[in-house]
């Protein structure tokens, strides 16, 4: 299983773009990269998933370089409500029909007024 | 659409008492199911995962156990709780390498 490394914490201000980078040097060929957001006393919430290049949805963008050894979650124009812990996961749906997804420590993002 | 139900939301139990947390999933069949635990201020720790009825894999040796008596039901149990079992317990199911979580159970062992 690919191990992930993220910054422990980040600070930003309302209206700024925030980029959180995750390293996953031993990512496997069939692994996907998935990001989650967690607020206190709630379960993590799926944000975005990608395999390579760039993926964008209504919430965020995910940039994955060609070697796939890292990925960057980009949150445009953050607000106070984006203050949360963000997790990067790397895993795959195996041919046997299961996947085992391990969370790292996550990045605690604090957005200030 | 798929939904996941987890209960109770909070639980206070004395040391040495038994535990049973239940999780059910609706709107999908043969889901992969997971139990995670999160200690206060910490990351998520995978406890158990299941790929089918009666198929349980344990990630961390401890006094907890899991069972899957039905396709969409996942139960976390303990015969005797320890203080160190306190935490936020989350059930989840997955599809296409995406995890979807329940609302969690905050367990306090006193």
mmCIF file of C-alpha atoms in Angstrom:
data_model
loop_
_atom_site.group_PDB
_atom_site.id
_atom_site.type_symbol
_atom_site.label_atom_id
_atom_site.label_comp_id
_atom_site.label_asym_id
_atom_site.label_seq_id
_atom_site.Cartn_x
_atom_site.Cartn_y
_atom_site.Cartn_z
ATOM 1 C CA UNK A 1 0.000 0.000 0.000
ATOM 2 C CA UNK A 2 1.253 3.447 -0.888
ATOM 3 C CA UNK A 3 2.168 5.623 2.078
ATOM 4 C CA UNK A 4 1.205 9.278 1.918
ATOM 5 C CA UNK A 5 2.924 12.334 3.383
ATOM 6 C CA UNK A 6 1.173 15.672 3.842
ATOM 7 C CA UNK A 7 1.943 18.870 5.770
ATOM 8 C CA UNK A 8 0.564 18.683 9.280
ATOM 9 C CA UNK A 9 -1.060 22.102 9.132
ATOM 10 C CA UNK A 10 -1.607 25.127 6.900
ATOM 11 C CA UNK A 11 -2.995 28.591 7.416
ATOM 12 C CA UNK A 12 -4.780 30.765 4.894
ATOM 13 C CA UNK A 13 -7.111 33.737 4.655
ATOM 14 C CA UNK A 14 -10.569 34.052 3.219
ATOM 15 C CA UNK A 15 -10.620 34.476 -0.549
ATOM 16 C CA UNK A 16 -7.186 32.953 -1.122
ATOM 17 C CA UNK A 17 -6.427 29.832 -3.119
ATOM 18 C CA UNK A 18 -5.045 26.984 -1.031
ATOM 19 C CA UNK A 19 -2.874 24.206 -2.411
ATOM 20 C CA UNK A 20 -2.209 21.106 -0.305
ATOM 21 C CA UNK A 21 0.392 18.697 -1.635
ATOM 22 C CA UNK A 22 0.570 14.994 -0.872
ATOM 23 C CA UNK A 23 3.578 12.776 -1.567
ATOM 24 C CA UNK A 24 3.051 9.125 -2.475
ATOM 25 C CA UNK A 25 6.344 7.897 -3.874
ATOM 26 C CA UNK A 26 5.450 4.202 -4.068
ATOM 27 C CA UNK A 27 2.070 4.590 -5.747
ATOM 28 C CA UNK A 28 1.081 1.508 -7.726
ATOM 29 C CA UNK A 29 -0.062 1.421 -11.318
ATOM 30 C CA UNK A 30 -3.708 0.803 -10.497
ATOM 31 C CA UNK A 31 -3.918 3.173 -7.502
ATOM 32 C CA UNK A 32 -6.274 6.137 -7.494
ATOM 33 C CA UNK A 33 -5.691 9.327 -5.501
ATOM 34 C CA UNK A 34 -8.607 10.512 -3.403
ATOM 35 C CA UNK A 35 -9.024 13.508 -1.111
ATOM 36 C CA UNK A 36 -11.385 13.831 1.834
ATOM 37 C CA UNK A 37 -12.478 16.668 4.084
ATOM 38 C CA UNK A 38 -13.339 16.177 7.739
ATOM 39 C CA UNK A 39 -15.023 18.547 10.167
ATOM 40 C CA UNK A 40 -14.960 17.891 13.940
ATOM 41 C CA UNK A 41 -17.286 15.097 15.097
ATOM 42 C CA UNK A 42 -18.186 14.157 11.525
ATOM 43 C CA UNK A 43 -17.070 11.429 9.177
ATOM 44 C CA UNK A 44 -14.758 12.388 6.314
ATOM 45 C CA UNK A 45 -16.453 13.575 3.166
ATOM 46 C CA UNK A 46 -15.275 12.702 -0.337
ATOM 47 C CA UNK A 47 -13.958 15.754 -2.216
ATOM 48 C CA UNK A 48 -12.288 14.598 -5.404
ATOM 49 C CA UNK A 49 -10.572 11.616 -7.016
ATOM 50 C CA UNK A 50 -8.141 11.298 -9.871
ATOM 51 C CA UNK A 51 -5.731 8.964 -11.605
ATOM 52 C CA UNK A 52 -3.549 11.291 -13.667
ATOM 53 C CA UNK A 53 -3.328 14.858 -15.020
ATOM 54 C CA UNK A 54 -6.021 17.209 -13.763
ATOM 55 C CA UNK A 55 -9.486 16.708 -12.391
ATOM 56 C CA UNK A 56 -11.887 19.505 -11.503
ATOM 57 C CA UNK A 57 -15.295 19.535 -9.880
ATOM 58 C CA UNK A 58 -17.479 22.170 -8.284
ATOM 59 C CA UNK A 59 -15.489 22.084 -5.060
ATOM 60 C CA UNK A 60 -11.823 21.618 -5.933
ATOM 61 C CA UNK A 61 -9.181 20.719 -8.468
ATOM 62 C CA UNK A 62 -6.698 17.886 -8.288
ATOM 63 C CA UNK A 63 -3.355 18.107 -10.071
ATOM 64 C CA UNK A 64 -1.347 14.936 -10.641
ATOM 65 C CA UNK A 65 2.039 15.057 -12.418
ATOM 66 C CA UNK A 66 3.048 12.472 -14.986
ATOM 67 C CA UNK A 67 5.069 10.370 -12.510
ATOM 68 C CA UNK A 68 2.072 10.313 -10.087
ATOM 69 C CA UNK A 69 4.411 10.431 -7.081
ATOM 70 C CA UNK A 70 2.592 13.427 -5.701
ATOM 71 C CA UNK A 71 -0.722 15.235 -6.019
ATOM 72 C CA UNK A 72 -2.002 18.698 -5.161
ATOM 73 C CA UNK A 73 -5.470 19.540 -3.955
ATOM 74 C CA UNK A 74 -6.405 23.092 -4.924
ATOM 75 C CA UNK A 75 -9.223 24.909 -3.120
ATOM 76 C CA UNK A 76 -10.168 28.143 -4.879
ATOM 77 C CA UNK A 77 -11.142 31.190 -2.840
ATOM 78 C CA UNK A 78 -11.442 29.503 0.547
ATOM 79 C CA UNK A 79 -13.911 30.653 3.168
ATOM 80 C CA UNK A 80 -14.042 30.172 6.920
ATOM 81 C CA UNK A 81 -16.192 27.065 6.396
ATOM 82 C CA UNK A 82 -13.288 25.358 4.624
ATOM 83 C CA UNK A 83 -11.465 25.100 7.954
ATOM 84 C CA UNK A 84 -11.123 21.336 8.323
ATOM 85 C CA UNK A 85 -8.713 18.420 8.117
ATOM 86 C CA UNK A 86 -7.898 17.241 4.604
ATOM 87 C CA UNK A 87 -6.764 13.686 3.933
ATOM 88 C CA UNK A 88 -5.029 12.266 0.893
ATOM 89 C CA UNK A 89 -5.573 8.561 0.243
ATOM 90 C CA UNK A 90 -3.992 6.304 -2.317
ATOM 91 C CA UNK A 91 -5.600 2.985 -3.094
ATOM 92 C CA UNK A 92 -7.090 0.770 -5.719
ATOM 93 C CA UNK A 93 -10.011 -1.436 -6.453
ATOM 94 C CA UNK A 94 -8.354 -4.804 -6.940
ATOM 95 C CA UNK A 95 -9.558 -7.370 -9.377
ATOM 96 C CA UNK A 96 -10.778 -9.412 -6.425
ATOM 97 C CA UNK A 97 -13.305 -6.682 -5.751
ATOM 98 C CA UNK A 98 -11.969 -5.082 -2.592
ATOM 99 C CA UNK A 99 -9.799 -2.182 -1.597
ATOM 100 C CA UNK A 100 -8.135 -1.345 1.679
ATOM 101 C CA UNK A 101 -7.769 2.360 2.165
ATOM 102 C CA UNK A 102 -5.445 3.727 4.840
ATOM 103 C CA UNK A 103 -5.649 7.310 6.085
ATOM 104 C CA UNK A 104 -2.538 9.317 6.857
ATOM 105 C CA UNK A 105 -2.395 12.045 9.486
ATOM 106 C CA UNK A 106 -4.046 14.628 7.242
ATOM 107 C CA UNK A 107 -3.512 18.370 6.903
ATOM 108 C CA UNK A 108 -5.260 20.711 9.309
ATOM 109 C CA UNK A 109 -6.265 23.801 7.339
ATOM 110 C CA UNK A 110 -7.181 26.933 9.246
ATOM 111 C CA UNK A 111 -8.821 29.748 7.298
ATOM 112 C CA UNK A 112 -8.666 33.163 8.955
ATOM 113 C CA UNK A 113 -10.851 36.245 8.374
ATOM 114 C CA UNK B 1 -29.132 6.518 -3.803
ATOM 115 C CA UNK B 2 -26.945 4.836 -1.261
ATOM 116 C CA UNK B 3 -27.122 5.731 2.400
ATOM 117 C CA UNK B 4 -25.283 4.505 5.457
ATOM 118 C CA UNK B 5 -26.759 4.417 8.926
ATOM 119 C CA UNK B 6 -24.736 4.190 12.087
ATOM 120 C CA UNK B 7 -25.943 4.217 15.672
ATOM 121 C CA UNK B 8 -25.888 5.276 18.408
ATOM 122 C CA UNK B 9 -24.446 8.756 17.930
ATOM 123 C CA UNK B 10 -22.971 8.862 21.427
ATOM 124 C CA UNK B 11 -22.326 6.187 24.000
ATOM 125 C CA UNK B 12 -20.917 6.229 27.513
ATOM 126 C CA UNK B 13 -19.891 2.856 28.845
ATOM 127 C CA UNK B 14 -18.073 1.679 32.009
ATOM 128 C CA UNK B 15 -14.794 -0.178 31.759
ATOM 129 C CA UNK B 16 -15.376 -3.894 31.418
ATOM 130 C CA UNK B 17 -18.807 -3.587 29.860
ATOM 131 C CA UNK B 18 -19.672 -5.048 26.443
ATOM 132 C CA UNK B 19 -20.051 -3.053 23.254
ATOM 133 C CA UNK B 20 -22.129 -3.406 20.131
ATOM 134 C CA UNK B 21 -22.157 -0.791 17.384
ATOM 135 C CA UNK B 22 -24.218 -1.379 14.290
ATOM 136 C CA UNK B 23 -23.960 -0.068 10.763
ATOM 137 C CA UNK B 24 -26.253 -0.686 7.817
ATOM 138 C CA UNK B 25 -26.018 0.355 4.208
ATOM 139 C CA UNK B 26 -28.953 0.897 1.866
ATOM 140 C CA UNK B 27 -29.130 1.211 -1.876
ATOM 141 C CA UNK B 28 -26.287 -1.094 -2.828
ATOM 142 C CA UNK B 29 -25.500 -4.771 -2.738
ATOM 143 C CA UNK B 30 -22.334 -6.564 -1.643
ATOM 144 C CA UNK B 31 -20.552 -3.395 -0.497
ATOM 145 C CA UNK B 32 -17.053 -3.391 0.954
ATOM 146 C CA UNK B 33 -17.507 -2.298 4.564
ATOM 147 C CA UNK B 34 -15.063 -0.749 7.029
ATOM 148 C CA UNK B 35 -14.742 0.206 10.677
ATOM 149 C CA UNK B 36 -12.402 3.065 11.515
ATOM 150 C CA UNK B 37 -11.542 4.627 14.860
ATOM 151 C CA UNK B 38 -10.352 8.133 15.520
ATOM 152 C CA UNK B 39 -8.854 9.159 18.843
ATOM 153 C CA UNK B 40 -9.321 12.775 19.887
ATOM 154 C CA UNK B 41 -7.264 15.065 17.653
ATOM 155 C CA UNK B 42 -5.771 12.178 15.709
ATOM 156 C CA UNK B 43 -6.113 10.589 12.283
ATOM 157 C CA UNK B 44 -8.287 7.641 11.312
ATOM 158 C CA UNK B 45 -7.184 4.113 12.150
ATOM 159 C CA UNK B 46 -8.548 1.223 10.090
ATOM 160 C CA UNK B 47 -9.854 -1.496 12.413
ATOM 161 C CA UNK B 48 -11.685 -3.975 10.208
ATOM 162 C CA UNK B 49 -12.804 -4.382 6.646
ATOM 163 C CA UNK B 50 -15.124 -6.859 4.989
ATOM 164 C CA UNK B 51 -15.620 -7.873 1.384
ATOM 165 C CA UNK B 52 -18.633 -10.085 2.001
ATOM 166 C CA UNK B 53 -20.849 -11.887 4.494
ATOM 167 C CA UNK B 54 -18.751 -13.576 7.158
ATOM 168 C CA UNK B 55 -15.489 -12.261 5.656
ATOM 169 C CA UNK B 56 -13.666 -10.022 8.117
ATOM 170 C CA UNK B 57 -10.091 -8.811 8.019
ATOM 171 C CA UNK B 58 -8.528 -7.232 11.083
ATOM 172 C CA UNK B 59 -5.945 -4.512 10.825
ATOM 173 C CA UNK B 60 -5.102 -3.962 14.470
ATOM 174 C CA UNK B 61 -4.979 -6.662 17.173
ATOM 175 C CA UNK B 62 -7.115 -5.532 20.090
ATOM 176 C CA UNK B 63 -10.102 -6.512 22.175
ATOM 177 C CA UNK B 64 -12.532 -5.512 19.446
ATOM 178 C CA UNK B 65 -14.164 -7.812 16.919
ATOM 179 C CA UNK B 66 -16.378 -7.331 13.888
ATOM 180 C CA UNK B 67 -19.059 -9.396 12.249
ATOM 181 C CA UNK B 68 -21.060 -9.196 9.067
ATOM 182 C CA UNK B 69 -24.174 -11.317 9.511
ATOM 183 C CA UNK B 70 -25.943 -9.852 6.488
ATOM 184 C CA UNK B 71 -24.805 -8.336 3.224
ATOM 185 C CA UNK B 72 -25.395 -4.751 4.292
ATOM 186 C CA UNK B 73 -24.900 -5.019 8.047
ATOM 187 C CA UNK B 74 -21.606 -4.577 9.854
ATOM 188 C CA UNK B 75 -21.264 -4.872 13.633
ATOM 189 C CA UNK B 76 -18.399 -3.844 15.893
ATOM 190 C CA UNK B 77 -18.254 -5.596 19.259
ATOM 191 C CA UNK B 78 -16.267 -5.979 22.415
ATOM 192 C CA UNK B 79 -16.761 -8.315 25.353
ATOM 193 C CA UNK B 80 -14.980 -6.024 27.816
ATOM 194 C CA UNK B 81 -14.231 -2.397 27.062
ATOM 195 C CA UNK B 82 -10.963 -0.755 28.033
ATOM 196 C CA UNK B 83 -10.322 2.912 28.696
ATOM 197 C CA UNK B 84 -8.212 2.974 25.535
ATOM 198 C CA UNK B 85 -11.263 1.994 23.470
ATOM 199 C CA UNK B 86 -12.639 5.517 23.804
ATOM 200 C CA UNK B 87 -12.846 7.352 20.502
ATOM 201 C CA UNK B 88 -14.910 8.231 17.490
ATOM 202 C CA UNK B 89 -15.974 5.113 15.579
ATOM 203 C CA UNK B 90 -16.849 5.401 11.933
ATOM 204 C CA UNK B 91 -18.428 2.894 9.601
ATOM 205 C CA UNK B 92 -17.868 3.270 5.875
ATOM 206 C CA UNK B 93 -18.551 1.579 2.583
ATOM 207 C CA UNK B 94 -16.629 1.908 -0.650
ATOM 208 C CA UNK B 95 -17.108 1.907 -4.374
ATOM 209 C CA UNK B 96 -14.498 2.668 -7.035
ATOM 210 C CA UNK B 97 -11.887 3.353 -4.348
ATOM 211 C CA UNK B 98 -14.118 6.043 -2.799
ATOM 212 C CA UNK B 99 -15.150 5.803 0.829
ATOM 213 C CA UNK B 100 -18.505 6.990 2.144
ATOM 214 C CA UNK B 101 -18.819 7.385 5.883
ATOM 215 C CA UNK B 102 -21.587 7.208 8.427
ATOM 216 C CA UNK B 103 -22.129 9.912 10.999
ATOM 217 C CA UNK B 104 -20.036 8.151 13.613
ATOM 218 C CA UNK B 105 -20.383 7.046 17.235
ATOM 219 C CA UNK B 106 -18.573 8.944 19.961
ATOM 220 C CA UNK B 107 -17.671 6.311 22.565
ATOM 221 C CA UNK B 108 -16.516 7.315 26.014
ATOM 222 C CA UNK B 109 -15.299 4.535 28.282
ATOM 223 C CA UNK B 110 -15.197 5.626 31.916
#
